[in-house]
Short mmCIF file of C-alpha atoms and ligand atoms in Angstrom, two decimals:
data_model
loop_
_atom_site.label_atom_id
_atom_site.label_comp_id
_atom_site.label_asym_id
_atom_site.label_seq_id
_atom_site.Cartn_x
_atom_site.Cartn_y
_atom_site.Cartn_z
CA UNK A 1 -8.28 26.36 9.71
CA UNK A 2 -6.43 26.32 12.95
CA UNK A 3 -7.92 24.72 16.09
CA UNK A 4 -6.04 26.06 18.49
CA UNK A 5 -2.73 28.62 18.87
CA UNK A 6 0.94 26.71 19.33
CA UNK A 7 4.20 28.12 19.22
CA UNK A 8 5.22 28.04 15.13
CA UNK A 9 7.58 25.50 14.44
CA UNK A 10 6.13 22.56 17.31
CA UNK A 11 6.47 19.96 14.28
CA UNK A 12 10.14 20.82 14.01
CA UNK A 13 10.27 21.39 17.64
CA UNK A 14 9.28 17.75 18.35
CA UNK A 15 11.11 16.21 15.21
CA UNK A 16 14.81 17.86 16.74
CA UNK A 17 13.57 16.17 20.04
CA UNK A 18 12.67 12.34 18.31
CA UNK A 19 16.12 12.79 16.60
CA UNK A 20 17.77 12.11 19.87
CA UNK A 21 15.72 9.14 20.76
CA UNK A 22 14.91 7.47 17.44
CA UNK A 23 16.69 7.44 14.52
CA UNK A 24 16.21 10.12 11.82
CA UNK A 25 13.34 10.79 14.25
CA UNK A 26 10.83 8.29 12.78
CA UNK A 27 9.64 5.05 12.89
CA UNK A 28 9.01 4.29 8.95
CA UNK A 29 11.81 6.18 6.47
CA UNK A 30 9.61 8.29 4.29
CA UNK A 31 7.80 9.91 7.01
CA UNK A 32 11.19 11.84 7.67
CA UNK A 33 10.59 14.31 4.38
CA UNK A 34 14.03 13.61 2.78
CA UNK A 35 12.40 13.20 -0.38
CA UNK A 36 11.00 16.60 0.13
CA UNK A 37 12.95 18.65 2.17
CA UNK A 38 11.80 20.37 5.28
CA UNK A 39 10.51 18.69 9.01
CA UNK A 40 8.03 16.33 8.92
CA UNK A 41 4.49 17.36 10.16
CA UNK A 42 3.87 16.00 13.80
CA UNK A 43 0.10 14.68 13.95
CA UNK A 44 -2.20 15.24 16.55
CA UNK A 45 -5.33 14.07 15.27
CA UNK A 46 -7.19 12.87 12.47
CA UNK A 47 -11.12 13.17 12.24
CA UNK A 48 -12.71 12.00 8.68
CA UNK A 49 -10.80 12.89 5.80
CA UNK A 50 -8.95 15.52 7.78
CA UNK A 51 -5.34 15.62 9.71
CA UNK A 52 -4.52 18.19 12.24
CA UNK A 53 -0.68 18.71 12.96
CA UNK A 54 0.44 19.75 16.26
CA UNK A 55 -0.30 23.56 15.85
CA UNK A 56 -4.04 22.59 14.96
CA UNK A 57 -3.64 22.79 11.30
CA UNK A 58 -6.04 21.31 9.61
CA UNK A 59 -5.30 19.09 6.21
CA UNK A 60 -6.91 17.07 3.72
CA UNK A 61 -5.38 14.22 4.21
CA UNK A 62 -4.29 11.52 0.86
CA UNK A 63 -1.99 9.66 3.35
CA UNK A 64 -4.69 7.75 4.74
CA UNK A 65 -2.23 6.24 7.03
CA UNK A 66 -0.65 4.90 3.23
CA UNK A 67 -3.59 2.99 2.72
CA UNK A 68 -5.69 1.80 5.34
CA UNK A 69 -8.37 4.64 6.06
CA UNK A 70 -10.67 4.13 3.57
CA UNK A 71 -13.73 4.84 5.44
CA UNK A 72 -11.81 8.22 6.85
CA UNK A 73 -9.89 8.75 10.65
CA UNK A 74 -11.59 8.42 13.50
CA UNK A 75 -15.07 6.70 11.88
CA UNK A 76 -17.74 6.62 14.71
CA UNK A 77 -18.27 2.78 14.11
CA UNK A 78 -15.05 1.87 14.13
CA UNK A 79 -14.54 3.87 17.44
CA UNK A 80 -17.15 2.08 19.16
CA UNK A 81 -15.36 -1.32 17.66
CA UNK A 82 -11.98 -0.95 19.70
CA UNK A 83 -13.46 0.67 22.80
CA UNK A 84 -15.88 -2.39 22.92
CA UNK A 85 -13.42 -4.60 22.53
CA UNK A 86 -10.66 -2.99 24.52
CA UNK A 87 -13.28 -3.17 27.59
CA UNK A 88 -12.94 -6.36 27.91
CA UNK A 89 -9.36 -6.95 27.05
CA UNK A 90 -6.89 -5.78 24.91
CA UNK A 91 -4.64 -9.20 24.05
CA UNK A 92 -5.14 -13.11 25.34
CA UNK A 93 -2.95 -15.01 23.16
CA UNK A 94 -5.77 -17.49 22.73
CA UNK A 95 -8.14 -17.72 20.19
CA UNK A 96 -11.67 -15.31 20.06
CA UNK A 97 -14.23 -15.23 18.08
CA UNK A 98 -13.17 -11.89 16.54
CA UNK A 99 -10.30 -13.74 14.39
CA UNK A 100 -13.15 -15.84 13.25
CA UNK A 101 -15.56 -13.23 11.73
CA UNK A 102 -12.81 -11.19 10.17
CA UNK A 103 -11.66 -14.18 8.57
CA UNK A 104 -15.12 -15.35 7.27
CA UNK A 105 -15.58 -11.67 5.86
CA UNK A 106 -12.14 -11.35 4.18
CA UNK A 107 -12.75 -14.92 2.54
CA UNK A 108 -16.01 -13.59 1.07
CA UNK A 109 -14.74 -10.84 -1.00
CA UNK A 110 -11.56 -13.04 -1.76
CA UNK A 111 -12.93 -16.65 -2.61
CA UNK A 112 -9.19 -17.35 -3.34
CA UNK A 113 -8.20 -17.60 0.37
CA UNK A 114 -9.96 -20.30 0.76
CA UNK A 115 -8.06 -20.43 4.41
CA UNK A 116 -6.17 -17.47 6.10
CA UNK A 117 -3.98 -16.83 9.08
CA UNK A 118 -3.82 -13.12 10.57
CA UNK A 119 -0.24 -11.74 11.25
CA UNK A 120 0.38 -7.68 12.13
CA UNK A 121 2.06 -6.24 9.31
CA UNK A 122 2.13 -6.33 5.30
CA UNK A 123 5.54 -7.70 5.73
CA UNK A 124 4.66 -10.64 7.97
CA UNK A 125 2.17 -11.57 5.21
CA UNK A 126 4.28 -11.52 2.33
CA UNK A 127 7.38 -13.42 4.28
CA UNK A 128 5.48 -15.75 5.58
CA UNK A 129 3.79 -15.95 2.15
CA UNK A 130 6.87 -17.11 0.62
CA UNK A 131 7.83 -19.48 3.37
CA UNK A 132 4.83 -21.03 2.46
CA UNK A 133 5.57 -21.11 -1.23
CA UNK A 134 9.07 -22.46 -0.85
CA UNK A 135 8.13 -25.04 1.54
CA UNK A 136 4.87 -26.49 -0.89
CA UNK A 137 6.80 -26.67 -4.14
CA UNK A 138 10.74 -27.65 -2.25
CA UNK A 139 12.36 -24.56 -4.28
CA UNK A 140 14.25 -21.67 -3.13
CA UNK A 141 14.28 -19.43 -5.51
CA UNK A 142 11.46 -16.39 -6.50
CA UNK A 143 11.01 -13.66 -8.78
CA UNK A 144 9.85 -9.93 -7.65
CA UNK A 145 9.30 -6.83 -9.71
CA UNK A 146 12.04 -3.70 -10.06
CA UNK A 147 10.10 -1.35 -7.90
CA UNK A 148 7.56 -3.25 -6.37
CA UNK A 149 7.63 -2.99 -2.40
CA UNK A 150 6.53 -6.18 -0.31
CA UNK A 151 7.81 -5.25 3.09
CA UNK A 152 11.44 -5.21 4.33
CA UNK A 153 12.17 -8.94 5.12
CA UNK A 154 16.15 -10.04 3.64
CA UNK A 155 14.67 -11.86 0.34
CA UNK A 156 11.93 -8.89 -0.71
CA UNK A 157 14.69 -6.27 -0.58
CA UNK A 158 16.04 -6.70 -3.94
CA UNK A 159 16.22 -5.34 -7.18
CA UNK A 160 17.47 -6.21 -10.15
CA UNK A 161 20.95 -4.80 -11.50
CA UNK A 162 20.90 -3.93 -15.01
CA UNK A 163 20.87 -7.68 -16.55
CA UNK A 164 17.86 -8.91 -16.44
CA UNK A 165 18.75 -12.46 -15.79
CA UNK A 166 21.32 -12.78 -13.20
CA UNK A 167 20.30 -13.08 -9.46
CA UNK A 168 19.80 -9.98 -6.93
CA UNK A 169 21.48 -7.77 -5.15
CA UNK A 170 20.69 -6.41 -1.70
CA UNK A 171 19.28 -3.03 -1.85
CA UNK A 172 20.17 -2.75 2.02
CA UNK A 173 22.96 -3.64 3.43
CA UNK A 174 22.05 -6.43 6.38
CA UNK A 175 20.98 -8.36 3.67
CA UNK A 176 22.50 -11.28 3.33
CA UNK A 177 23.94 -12.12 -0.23
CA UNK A 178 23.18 -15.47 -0.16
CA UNK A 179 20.02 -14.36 0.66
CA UNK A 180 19.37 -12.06 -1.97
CA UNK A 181 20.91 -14.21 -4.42
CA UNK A 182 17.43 -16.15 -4.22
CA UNK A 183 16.04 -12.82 -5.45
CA UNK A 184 15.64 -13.03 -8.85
CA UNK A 185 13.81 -9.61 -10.47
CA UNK A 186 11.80 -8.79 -13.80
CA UNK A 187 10.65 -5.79 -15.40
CA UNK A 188 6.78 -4.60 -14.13
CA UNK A 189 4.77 -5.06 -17.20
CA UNK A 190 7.08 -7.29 -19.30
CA UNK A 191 6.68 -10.57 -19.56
CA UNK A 192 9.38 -11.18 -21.69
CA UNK A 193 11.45 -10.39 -18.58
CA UNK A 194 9.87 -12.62 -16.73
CA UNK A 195 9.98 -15.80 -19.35
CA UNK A 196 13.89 -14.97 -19.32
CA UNK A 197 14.39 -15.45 -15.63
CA UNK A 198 11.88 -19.07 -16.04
CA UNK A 199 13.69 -19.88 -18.83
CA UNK A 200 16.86 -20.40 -17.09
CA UNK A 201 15.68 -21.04 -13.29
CA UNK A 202 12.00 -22.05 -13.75
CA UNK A 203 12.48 -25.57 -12.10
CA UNK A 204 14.18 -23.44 -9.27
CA UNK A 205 11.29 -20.80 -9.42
CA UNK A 206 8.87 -21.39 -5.70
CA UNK A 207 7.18 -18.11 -6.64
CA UNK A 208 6.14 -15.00 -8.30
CA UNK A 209 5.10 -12.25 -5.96
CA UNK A 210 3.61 -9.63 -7.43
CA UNK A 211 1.52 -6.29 -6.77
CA UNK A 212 -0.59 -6.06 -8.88
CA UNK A 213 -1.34 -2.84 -9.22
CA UNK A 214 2.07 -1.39 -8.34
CA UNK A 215 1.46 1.26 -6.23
CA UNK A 216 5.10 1.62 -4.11
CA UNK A 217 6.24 3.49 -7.62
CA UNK A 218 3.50 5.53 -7.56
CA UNK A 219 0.48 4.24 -9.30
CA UNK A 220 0.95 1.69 -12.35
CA UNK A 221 -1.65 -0.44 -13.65
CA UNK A 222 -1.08 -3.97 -15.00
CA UNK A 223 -1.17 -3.95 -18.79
CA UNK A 224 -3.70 -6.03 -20.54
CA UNK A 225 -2.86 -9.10 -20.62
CA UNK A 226 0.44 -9.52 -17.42
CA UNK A 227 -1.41 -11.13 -14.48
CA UNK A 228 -2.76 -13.41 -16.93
CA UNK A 229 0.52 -13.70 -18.48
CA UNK A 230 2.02 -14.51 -14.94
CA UNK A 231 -0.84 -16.67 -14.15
CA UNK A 232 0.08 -18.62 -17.84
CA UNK A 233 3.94 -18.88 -16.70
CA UNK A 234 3.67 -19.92 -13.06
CA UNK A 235 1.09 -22.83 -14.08
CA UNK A 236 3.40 -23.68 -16.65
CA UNK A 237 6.50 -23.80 -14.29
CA UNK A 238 5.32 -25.32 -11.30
CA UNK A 239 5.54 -22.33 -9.47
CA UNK A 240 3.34 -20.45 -6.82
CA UNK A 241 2.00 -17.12 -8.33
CA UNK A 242 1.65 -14.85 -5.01
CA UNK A 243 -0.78 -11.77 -5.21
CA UNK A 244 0.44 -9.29 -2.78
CA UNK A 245 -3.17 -7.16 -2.11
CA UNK A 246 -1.15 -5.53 1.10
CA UNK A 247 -2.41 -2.02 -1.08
CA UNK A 248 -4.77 -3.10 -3.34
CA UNK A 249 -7.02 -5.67 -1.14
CA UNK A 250 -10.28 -3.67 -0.80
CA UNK A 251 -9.21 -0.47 -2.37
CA UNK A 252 -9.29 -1.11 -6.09
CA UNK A 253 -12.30 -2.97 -5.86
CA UNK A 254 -14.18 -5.00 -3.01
CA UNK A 255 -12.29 -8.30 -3.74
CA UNK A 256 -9.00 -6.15 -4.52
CA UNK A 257 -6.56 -6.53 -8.19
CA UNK A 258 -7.91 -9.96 -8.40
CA UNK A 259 -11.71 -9.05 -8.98
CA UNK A 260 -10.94 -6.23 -11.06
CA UNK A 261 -8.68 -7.80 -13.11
CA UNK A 262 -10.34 -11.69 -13.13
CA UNK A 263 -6.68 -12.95 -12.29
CA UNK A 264 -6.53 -15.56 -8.73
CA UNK A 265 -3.26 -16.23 -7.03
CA UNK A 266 -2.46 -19.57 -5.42
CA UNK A 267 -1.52 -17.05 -2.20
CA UNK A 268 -2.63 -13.86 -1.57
CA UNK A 269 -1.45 -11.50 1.16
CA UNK A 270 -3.89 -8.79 2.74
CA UNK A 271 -2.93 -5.90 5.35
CA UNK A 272 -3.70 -2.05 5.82
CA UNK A 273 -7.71 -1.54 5.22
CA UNK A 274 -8.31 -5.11 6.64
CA UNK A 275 -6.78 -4.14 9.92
CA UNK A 276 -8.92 -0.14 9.89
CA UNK A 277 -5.48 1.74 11.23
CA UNK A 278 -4.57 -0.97 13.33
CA UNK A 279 -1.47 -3.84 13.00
CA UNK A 280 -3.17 -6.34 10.51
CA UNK A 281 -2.04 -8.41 8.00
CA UNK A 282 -3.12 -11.80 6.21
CA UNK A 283 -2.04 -14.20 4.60
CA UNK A 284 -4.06 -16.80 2.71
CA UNK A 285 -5.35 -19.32 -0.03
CA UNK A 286 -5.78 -22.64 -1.20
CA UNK A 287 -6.58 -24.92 1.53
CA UNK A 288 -4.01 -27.82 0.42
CA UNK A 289 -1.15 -25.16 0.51
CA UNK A 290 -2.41 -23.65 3.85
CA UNK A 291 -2.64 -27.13 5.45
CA UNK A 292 1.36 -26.92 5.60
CA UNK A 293 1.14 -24.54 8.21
CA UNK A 294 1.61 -25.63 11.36
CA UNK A 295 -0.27 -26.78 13.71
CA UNK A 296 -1.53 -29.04 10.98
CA UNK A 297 1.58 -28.90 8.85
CA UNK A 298 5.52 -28.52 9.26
CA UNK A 299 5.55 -24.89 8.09
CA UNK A 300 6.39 -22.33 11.08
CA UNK A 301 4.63 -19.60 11.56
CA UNK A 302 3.71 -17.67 14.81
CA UNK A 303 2.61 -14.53 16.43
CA UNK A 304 2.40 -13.10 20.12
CA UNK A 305 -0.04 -10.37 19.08
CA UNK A 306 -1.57 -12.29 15.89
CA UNK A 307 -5.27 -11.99 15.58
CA UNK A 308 -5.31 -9.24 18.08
CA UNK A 309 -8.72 -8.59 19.35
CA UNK A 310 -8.18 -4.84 19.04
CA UNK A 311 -6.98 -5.41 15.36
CA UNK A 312 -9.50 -7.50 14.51
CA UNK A 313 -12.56 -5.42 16.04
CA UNK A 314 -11.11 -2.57 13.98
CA UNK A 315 -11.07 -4.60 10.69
CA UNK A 316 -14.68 -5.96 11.29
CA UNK A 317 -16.04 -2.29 11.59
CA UNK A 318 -14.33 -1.33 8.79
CA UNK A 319 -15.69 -3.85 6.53
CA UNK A 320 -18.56 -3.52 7.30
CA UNK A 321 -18.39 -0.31 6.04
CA UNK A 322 -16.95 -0.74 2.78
CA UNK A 323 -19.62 -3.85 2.56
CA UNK A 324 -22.73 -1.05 2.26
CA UNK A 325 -24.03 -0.82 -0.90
CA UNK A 326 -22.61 1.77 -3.62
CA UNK A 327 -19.87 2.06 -1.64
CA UNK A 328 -16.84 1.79 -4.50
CA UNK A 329 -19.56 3.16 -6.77
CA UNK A 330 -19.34 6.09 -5.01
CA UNK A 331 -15.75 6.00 -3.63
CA UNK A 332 -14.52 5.79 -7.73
CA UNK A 333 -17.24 8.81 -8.72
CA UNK A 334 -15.16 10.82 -6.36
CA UNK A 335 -11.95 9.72 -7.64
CA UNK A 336 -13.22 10.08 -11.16
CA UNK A 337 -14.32 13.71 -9.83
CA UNK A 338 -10.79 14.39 -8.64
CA UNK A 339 -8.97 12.85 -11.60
CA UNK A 340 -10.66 15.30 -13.85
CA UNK A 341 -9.99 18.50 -11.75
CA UNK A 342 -6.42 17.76 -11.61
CA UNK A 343 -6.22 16.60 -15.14
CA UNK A 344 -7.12 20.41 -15.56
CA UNK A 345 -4.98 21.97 -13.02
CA UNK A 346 -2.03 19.98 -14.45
CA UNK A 347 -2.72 20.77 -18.00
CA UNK A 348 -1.56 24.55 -17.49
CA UNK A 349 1.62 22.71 -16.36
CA UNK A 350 5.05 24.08 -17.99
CA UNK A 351 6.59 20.71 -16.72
CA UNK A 352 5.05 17.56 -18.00
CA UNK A 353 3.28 15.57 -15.58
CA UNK A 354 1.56 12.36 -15.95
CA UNK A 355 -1.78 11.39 -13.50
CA UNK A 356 -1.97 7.53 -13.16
CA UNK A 357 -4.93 6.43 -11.11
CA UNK A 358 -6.68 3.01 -10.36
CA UNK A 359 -9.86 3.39 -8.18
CA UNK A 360 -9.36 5.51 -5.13
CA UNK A 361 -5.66 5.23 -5.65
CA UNK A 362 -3.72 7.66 -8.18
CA UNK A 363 -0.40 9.12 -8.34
CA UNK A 364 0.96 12.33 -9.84
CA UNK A 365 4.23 11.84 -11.94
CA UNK A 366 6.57 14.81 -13.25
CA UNK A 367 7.30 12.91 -16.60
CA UNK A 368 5.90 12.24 -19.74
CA UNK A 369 3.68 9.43 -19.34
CA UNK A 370 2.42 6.67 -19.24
CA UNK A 371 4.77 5.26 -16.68
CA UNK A 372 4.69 1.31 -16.90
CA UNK A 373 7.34 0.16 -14.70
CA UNK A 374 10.13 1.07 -12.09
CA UNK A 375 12.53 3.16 -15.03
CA UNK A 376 9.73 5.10 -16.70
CA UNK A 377 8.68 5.45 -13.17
CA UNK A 378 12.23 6.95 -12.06
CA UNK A 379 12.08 9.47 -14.88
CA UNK A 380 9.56 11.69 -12.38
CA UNK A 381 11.30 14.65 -11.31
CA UNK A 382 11.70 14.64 -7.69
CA UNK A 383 12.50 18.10 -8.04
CA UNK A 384 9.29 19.11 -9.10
CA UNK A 385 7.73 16.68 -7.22
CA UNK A 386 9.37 18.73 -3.94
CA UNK A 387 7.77 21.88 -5.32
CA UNK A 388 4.46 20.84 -6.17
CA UNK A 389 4.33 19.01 -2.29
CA UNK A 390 5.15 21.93 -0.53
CA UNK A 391 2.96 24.10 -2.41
CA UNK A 392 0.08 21.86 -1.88
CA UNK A 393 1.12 21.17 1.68
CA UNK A 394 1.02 24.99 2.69
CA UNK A 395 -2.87 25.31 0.72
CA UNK A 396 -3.53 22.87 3.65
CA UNK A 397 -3.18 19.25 1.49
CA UNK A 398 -1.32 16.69 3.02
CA UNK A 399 0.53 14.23 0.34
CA UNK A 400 2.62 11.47 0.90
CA UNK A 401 6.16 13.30 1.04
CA UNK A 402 7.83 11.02 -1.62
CA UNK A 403 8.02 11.44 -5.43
CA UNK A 404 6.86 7.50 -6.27
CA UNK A 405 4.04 7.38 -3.28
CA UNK A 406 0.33 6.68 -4.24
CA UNK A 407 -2.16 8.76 -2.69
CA UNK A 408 -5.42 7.08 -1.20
CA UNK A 409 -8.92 8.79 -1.70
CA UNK A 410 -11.77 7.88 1.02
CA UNK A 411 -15.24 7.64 1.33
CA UNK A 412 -14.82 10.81 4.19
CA UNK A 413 -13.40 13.00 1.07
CA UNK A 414 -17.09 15.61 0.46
CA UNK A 415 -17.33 17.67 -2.72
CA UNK A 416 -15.73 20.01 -0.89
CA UNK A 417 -12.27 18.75 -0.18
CA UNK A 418 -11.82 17.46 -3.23
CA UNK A 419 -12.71 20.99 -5.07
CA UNK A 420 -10.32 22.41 -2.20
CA UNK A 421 -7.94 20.34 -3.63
CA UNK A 422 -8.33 20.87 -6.96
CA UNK A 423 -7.81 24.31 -6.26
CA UNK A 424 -4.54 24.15 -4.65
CA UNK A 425 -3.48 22.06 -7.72
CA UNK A 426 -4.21 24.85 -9.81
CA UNK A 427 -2.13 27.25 -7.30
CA UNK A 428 0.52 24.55 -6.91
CA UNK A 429 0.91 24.44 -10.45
CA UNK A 430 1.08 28.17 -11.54
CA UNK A 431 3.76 28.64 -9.04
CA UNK A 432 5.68 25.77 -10.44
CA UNK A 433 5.24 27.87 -13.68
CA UNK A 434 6.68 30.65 -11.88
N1 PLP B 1 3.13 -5.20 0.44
C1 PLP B 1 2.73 -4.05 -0.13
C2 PLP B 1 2.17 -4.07 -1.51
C3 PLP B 1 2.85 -2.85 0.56
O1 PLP B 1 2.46 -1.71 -0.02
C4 PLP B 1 3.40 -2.87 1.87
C5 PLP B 1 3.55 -1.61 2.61
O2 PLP B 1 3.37 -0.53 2.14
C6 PLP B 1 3.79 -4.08 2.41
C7 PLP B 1 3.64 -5.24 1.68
C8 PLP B 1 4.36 -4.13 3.79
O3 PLP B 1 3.35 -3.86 4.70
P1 PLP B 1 3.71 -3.31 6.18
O4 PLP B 1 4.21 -1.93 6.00
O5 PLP B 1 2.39 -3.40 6.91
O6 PLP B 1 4.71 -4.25 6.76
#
């Protein structure tokens, strides 16, 4: 559908123009299309579960802002929210009551957090997560998964060489070594891995961060049994087991990985939906560790823009939302919906393919499944991947431009979009054939 009439090519148009200001012309790496090919798609607008680029195309949109419009764009309630609150200021740098409610609402669904402290981003949460961590149990050291994605502070940017147990290496450079070295990484899904690495540095070992479902290589579950299994091993060691919800916090289920899955970190991290599209993130848990924050504690942490009345106004609305009854009853009917038309469309497939989903987030691989952890998750073909996005992108259905992206149903998705969808799958996946 197009809105209104543009010159072809304005997306392109505008992306040669944000090359000259800002590099590779965007503000977050994946949003440039290398994975795909082609110039990114400038947005104008979003309204439900719809985009619009800058020549009035309209798209169903799985994007979702990578995560955090669950309840779709532009939701009249959460509108309302921000104007209200930007009407009578938009930042004080002094506590409101705002802050207050958002964090008595997030400690509902997450009992866990039994205290919390509002930063704005994921990758605040997470570093200040592990500052945390170190600082309550005196250790340096922690272990991440190959392929999990906590931000893009020095220590998370690590992944494991080959050898299981040696320490990391930088996966950017800017990292410091010694840094990195800190950076110890296991295998998603294996616990073995992960008894290894305590084996030798357990007594060294602060923390485990983990997502639990791993959705920055797509969409992998946890197998039966590995958040207990990590739960087992940190109590065992000493060490802090850190649940990084960033993704999953009020998408997989109301009270995120940990309800669905009956596993509770000693910290958990929050960000995207709890912030409704704008800057939020959270960090929280049990009160004895949180009391090492300062003011109360020695632990630094601080933020100009932290518990942003904006932010928070959005994140209350939003909530309140997702709070209505039936809500992730119906949100995982219509994922279950769109599981099964694609499960179709992909089945005429010449190239195998693999659909991973976990609530109202589910990722198409080009592999043979299931994919478990960061190497079965690398087998995709990014190849096909390309293909299938561009075909899908031109039937008018916007996916995240990456090979090992989730995509994020909402509760503004009708029948109708997600049959549109289906559709174009089918489409997309003859002319793969072809
Ligand atoms: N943790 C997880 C699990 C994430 O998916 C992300 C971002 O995608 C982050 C942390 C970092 O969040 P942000 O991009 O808000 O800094």
């Amino acid at each position: 559908m197009v809105e209104q009439c543009a010159p072809r090519g304005a997306s392109s148009v505008l992306f040669e123009r944000a090359r000259r200001v800002i590099p590779g012309g965007v503000n977050s790496p994946v949003r440039a299309y290398q994975s795909v090919g082609g110039d990114p798609l400038f947005i104008q607008r979003g309204e439900g579960a719809y985009v619009f680029d800058v020549e009035g195309r309209r798209y169903v949109d799985y994007v979702a802002s990578w995560g955090p419009m669950i309840v779709g764009h532009c939701h009249p309630k959460v509108v309302e929210a921000i104007t209200r609150a930007a009407q009578q200021g938009t930042s004080f740098g002094a506590p409101t009551v705002s802050e207050i409610e958002l964090a008595e609402k997030i400690r509902q669904a997450f009992p866990m957090m039994e205290q919390l402290r509002m930063v704005s981003s994921g990758t605040e949460a997470t570093m200040s997560a592990i500052r945390l961590a170190r600082a309550a149990t005196g250790r340096q050291r922690i272990i991440k998964f190959e392929g999990c994605y906590h931000g893009h502070s020095d220590g998370l940017l690590v992944q494991a060489g080959s050898g299981l147990v040696k320490t990391g290496v930088p996966t950017s450079p800017g990292v410091p070594g010694a840094v990195a070295e800190l950076t110890l990484t296991a295998r998603y899904n294996d616990l073995d891995s992960v008894r290894q690495l305590m084996a030798q540095w357990g007594a060294e070992v602060a923390c485990i961060i983990v997502e639990p479902v791993a959705g920055n290589m797509g969409c992998v579950p946890p197998v039966d049994g590995f958040l207990q299994g990590l739960r087992q091993v940190c109590d065992d060691h000493g060490s802090l087991l850190i649940m990084d919800e960033v993704m999953t916090g009020f998408r997989v289920a109301h009270g995120g990985a940990q309800q669905r899955y009956g596993v509770t970190g000693d910290l958990v991290t929050l960000g995207k939906i709890i912030g409704g599209g704008l800057p939020v993130g959270a960090f929280g848990g049990r009160a004895d560790l949180m009391a090492l924050l300062a003011p109360n504690g020695q632990v630094y942490q601080a933020g100009t823009l932290s518990g942003n009345p904006l932010a928070m106004s959005a994140g209350i609305a939003t909530l309140n939302l997702i709070a209505e009854e039936g809500f992730y009853r119906r949100l995982e009917e219509s994922a279950a919906y769109l599981e099964a038309g694609l499960r179709s469309a992909v089945a005429q497939c010449s190239v195998p393919t693999c659909l991973q989903r976990v609530g109202a987030m589910f990722c198409l691989y080009f592999c043979e499944g299931p994919v478990t952890d960061f190497t079965t998750a690398r087998q995709s073909s990014s190849a096909d991947f390309a293909r299938y996005f561009h075909a899908m992108l031109t039937q008018g259905i916007y996916l995240g431009p990456a090979p090992l992206e989730s995509s994020f149903l909402g509760a503004a998705h009708s029948r109708e979009d997600l049959d549109r969808t289906i559709d174009a799958a089918h489409r997309a996946c003859a002319a793969l054939n072809g």
